[in-house]
GROMACS .gro file of C-alpha atoms in nm:
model
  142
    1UNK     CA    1  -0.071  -2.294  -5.841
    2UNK     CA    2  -0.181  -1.953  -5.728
    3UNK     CA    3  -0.424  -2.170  -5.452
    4UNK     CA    4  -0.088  -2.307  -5.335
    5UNK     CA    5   0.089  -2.047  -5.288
    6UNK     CA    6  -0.211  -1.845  -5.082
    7UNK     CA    7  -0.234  -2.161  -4.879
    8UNK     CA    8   0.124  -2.134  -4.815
    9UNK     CA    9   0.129  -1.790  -4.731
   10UNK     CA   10  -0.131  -1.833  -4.497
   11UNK     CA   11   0.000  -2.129  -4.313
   12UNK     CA   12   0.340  -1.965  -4.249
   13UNK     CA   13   0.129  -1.589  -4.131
   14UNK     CA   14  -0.026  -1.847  -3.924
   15UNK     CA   15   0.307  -1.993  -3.783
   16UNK     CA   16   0.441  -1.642  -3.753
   17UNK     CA   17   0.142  -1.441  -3.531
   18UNK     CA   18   0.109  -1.804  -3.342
   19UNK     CA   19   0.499  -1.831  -3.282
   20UNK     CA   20   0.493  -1.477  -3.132
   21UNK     CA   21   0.207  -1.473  -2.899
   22UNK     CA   22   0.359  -1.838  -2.788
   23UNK     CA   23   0.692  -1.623  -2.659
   24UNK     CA   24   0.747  -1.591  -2.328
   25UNK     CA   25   0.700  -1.263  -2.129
   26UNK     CA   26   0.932  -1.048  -2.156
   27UNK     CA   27   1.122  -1.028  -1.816
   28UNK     CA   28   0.982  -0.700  -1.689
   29UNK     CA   29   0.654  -0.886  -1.675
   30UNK     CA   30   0.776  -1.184  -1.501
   31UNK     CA   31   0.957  -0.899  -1.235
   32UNK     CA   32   0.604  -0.708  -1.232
   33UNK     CA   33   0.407  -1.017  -1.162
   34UNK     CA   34   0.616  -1.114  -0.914
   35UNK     CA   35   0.590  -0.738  -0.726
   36UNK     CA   36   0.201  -0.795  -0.762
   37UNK     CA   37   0.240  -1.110  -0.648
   38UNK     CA   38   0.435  -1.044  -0.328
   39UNK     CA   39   0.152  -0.785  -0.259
   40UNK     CA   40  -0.114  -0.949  -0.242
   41UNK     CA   41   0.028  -1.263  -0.022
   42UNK     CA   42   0.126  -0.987   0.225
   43UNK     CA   43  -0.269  -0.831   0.195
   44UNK     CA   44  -0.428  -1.167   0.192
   45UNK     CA   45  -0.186  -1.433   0.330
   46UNK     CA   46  -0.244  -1.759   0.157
   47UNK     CA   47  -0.585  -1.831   0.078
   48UNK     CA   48  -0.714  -1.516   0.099
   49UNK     CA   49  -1.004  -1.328  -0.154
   50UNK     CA   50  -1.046  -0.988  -0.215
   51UNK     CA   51  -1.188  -0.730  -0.126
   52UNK     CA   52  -1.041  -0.664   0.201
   53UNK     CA   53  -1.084  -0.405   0.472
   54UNK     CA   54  -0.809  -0.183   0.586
   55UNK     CA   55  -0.751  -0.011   0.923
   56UNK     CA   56  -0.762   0.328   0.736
   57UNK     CA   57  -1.096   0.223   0.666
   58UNK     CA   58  -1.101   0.175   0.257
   59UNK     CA   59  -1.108  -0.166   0.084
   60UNK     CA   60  -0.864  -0.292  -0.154
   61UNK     CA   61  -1.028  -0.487  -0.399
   62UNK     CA   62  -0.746  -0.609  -0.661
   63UNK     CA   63  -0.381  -0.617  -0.700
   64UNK     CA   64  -0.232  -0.735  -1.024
   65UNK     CA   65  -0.001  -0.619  -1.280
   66UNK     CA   66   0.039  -0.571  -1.695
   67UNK     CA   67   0.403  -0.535  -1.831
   68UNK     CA   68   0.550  -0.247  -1.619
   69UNK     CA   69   0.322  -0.143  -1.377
   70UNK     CA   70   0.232  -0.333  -1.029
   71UNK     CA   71  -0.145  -0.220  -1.036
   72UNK     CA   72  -0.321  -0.166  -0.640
   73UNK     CA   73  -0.747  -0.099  -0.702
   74UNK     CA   74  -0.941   0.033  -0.378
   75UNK     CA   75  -1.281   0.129  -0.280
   76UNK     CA   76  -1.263   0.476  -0.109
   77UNK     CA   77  -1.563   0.510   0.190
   78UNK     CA   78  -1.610   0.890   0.059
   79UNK     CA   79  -1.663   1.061  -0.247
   80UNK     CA   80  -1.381   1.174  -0.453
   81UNK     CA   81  -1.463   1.609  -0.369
   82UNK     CA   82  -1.384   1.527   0.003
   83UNK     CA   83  -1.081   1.308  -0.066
   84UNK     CA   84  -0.728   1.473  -0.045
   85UNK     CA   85  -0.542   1.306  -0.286
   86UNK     CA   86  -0.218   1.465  -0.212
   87UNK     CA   87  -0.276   1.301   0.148
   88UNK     CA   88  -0.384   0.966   0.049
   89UNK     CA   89  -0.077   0.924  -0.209
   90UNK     CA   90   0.128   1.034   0.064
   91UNK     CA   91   0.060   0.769   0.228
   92UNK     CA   92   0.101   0.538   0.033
   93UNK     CA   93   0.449   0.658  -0.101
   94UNK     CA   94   0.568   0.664   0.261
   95UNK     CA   95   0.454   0.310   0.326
   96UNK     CA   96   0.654   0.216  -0.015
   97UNK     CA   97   0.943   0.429   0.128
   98UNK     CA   98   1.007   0.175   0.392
   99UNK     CA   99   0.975  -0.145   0.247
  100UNK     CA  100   1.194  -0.071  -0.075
  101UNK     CA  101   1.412   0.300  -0.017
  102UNK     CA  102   1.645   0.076   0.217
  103UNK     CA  103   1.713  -0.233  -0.029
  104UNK     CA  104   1.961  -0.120  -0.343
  105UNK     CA  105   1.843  -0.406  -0.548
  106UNK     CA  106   1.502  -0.337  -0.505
  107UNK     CA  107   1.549   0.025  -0.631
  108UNK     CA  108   1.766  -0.088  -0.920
  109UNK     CA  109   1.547  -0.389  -1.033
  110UNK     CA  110   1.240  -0.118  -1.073
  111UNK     CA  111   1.482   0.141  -1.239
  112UNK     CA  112   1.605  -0.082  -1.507
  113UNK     CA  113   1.286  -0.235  -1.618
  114UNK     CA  114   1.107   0.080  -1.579
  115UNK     CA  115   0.840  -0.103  -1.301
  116UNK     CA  116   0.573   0.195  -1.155
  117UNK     CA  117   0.302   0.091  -0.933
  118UNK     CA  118  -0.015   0.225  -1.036
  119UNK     CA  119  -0.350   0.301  -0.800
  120UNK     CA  120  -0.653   0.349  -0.896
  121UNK     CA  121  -0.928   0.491  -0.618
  122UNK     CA  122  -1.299   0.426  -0.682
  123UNK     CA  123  -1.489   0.668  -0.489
  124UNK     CA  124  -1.848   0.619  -0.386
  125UNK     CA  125  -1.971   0.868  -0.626
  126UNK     CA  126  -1.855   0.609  -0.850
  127UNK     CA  127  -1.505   0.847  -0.956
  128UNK     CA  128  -1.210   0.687  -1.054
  129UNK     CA  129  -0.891   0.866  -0.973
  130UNK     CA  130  -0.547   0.732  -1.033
  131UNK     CA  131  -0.194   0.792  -0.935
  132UNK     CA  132   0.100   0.598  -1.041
  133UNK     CA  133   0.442   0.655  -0.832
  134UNK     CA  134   0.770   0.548  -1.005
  135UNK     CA  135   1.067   0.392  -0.756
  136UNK     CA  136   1.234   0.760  -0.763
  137UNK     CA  137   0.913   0.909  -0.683
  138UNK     CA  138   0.904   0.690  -0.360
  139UNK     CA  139   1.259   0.705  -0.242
  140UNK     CA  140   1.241   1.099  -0.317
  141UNK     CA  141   1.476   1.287  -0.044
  142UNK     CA  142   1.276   1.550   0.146
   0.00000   0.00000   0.00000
């Protein structure tokens, strides 16, 4: 009897852990992955691989995205003591500025489900430095 009830117990722990990693994403990760996707068709068009050159002259080698964060990786052509960081997220918040600081919904979408977008710079003395910038850091008023 006490076999059965083990079995059971472990059948319906089975049915349990099985049942919740069978749920579907919760629907900040289906906005996320949609951000992430949207980036990268606008980096690589359709069909396209990474990594891929920039004008500015660094490479961005991934775009993808975990529950609430739209996640940008790039090679850097210097090392991470000559790089201004300040500058280079700068940048990129005022590129962000004007595709989203004009569109309400946008702005409200990434408010309520808490959506950052996260960068990480590999430098060629092999640093990683990242930066995330939430939707109010972007559309900041200077």
């Amino acid at each position: 009897m006490k076999k059965r009830i083990k079995l059971a117990a472990l059948f319906s722990a089975f049915f349990m852990i099985s049942s919740a990693y069978s749920a579907e994403l919760p629907p900040s990760a289906n906005i996320t992955k949609a951000f992430a996707d949207s980036a990268k068709r606008s980096i690589l068009g359709e069909g396209g691989t990474f990594p891929v050159k920039v004008e500015a002259g660094y490479e961005v080698t991934n775009i993808f995205y975990n529950l609430n964060n739209v996640v940008f990786e790039y090679n850097m052509p210097t090392d991470s003591q000559s790089a201004s960081m300040e500058e280079i997220i700068e940048g990129i918040r005022l590129g962000l500025n004007a595709q989203f600081c004009d569109k309400q919904d946008v702005i409200d979408v990434l408010r309520a489900y808490d959506i950052s977008f996260l960068f990480r710079f590999q430098f060629t003395d092999n640093r990683i430095v990242p930066a995330t910038l939430s939707i109010d850091n972007i559309c900041q008023k200077q």
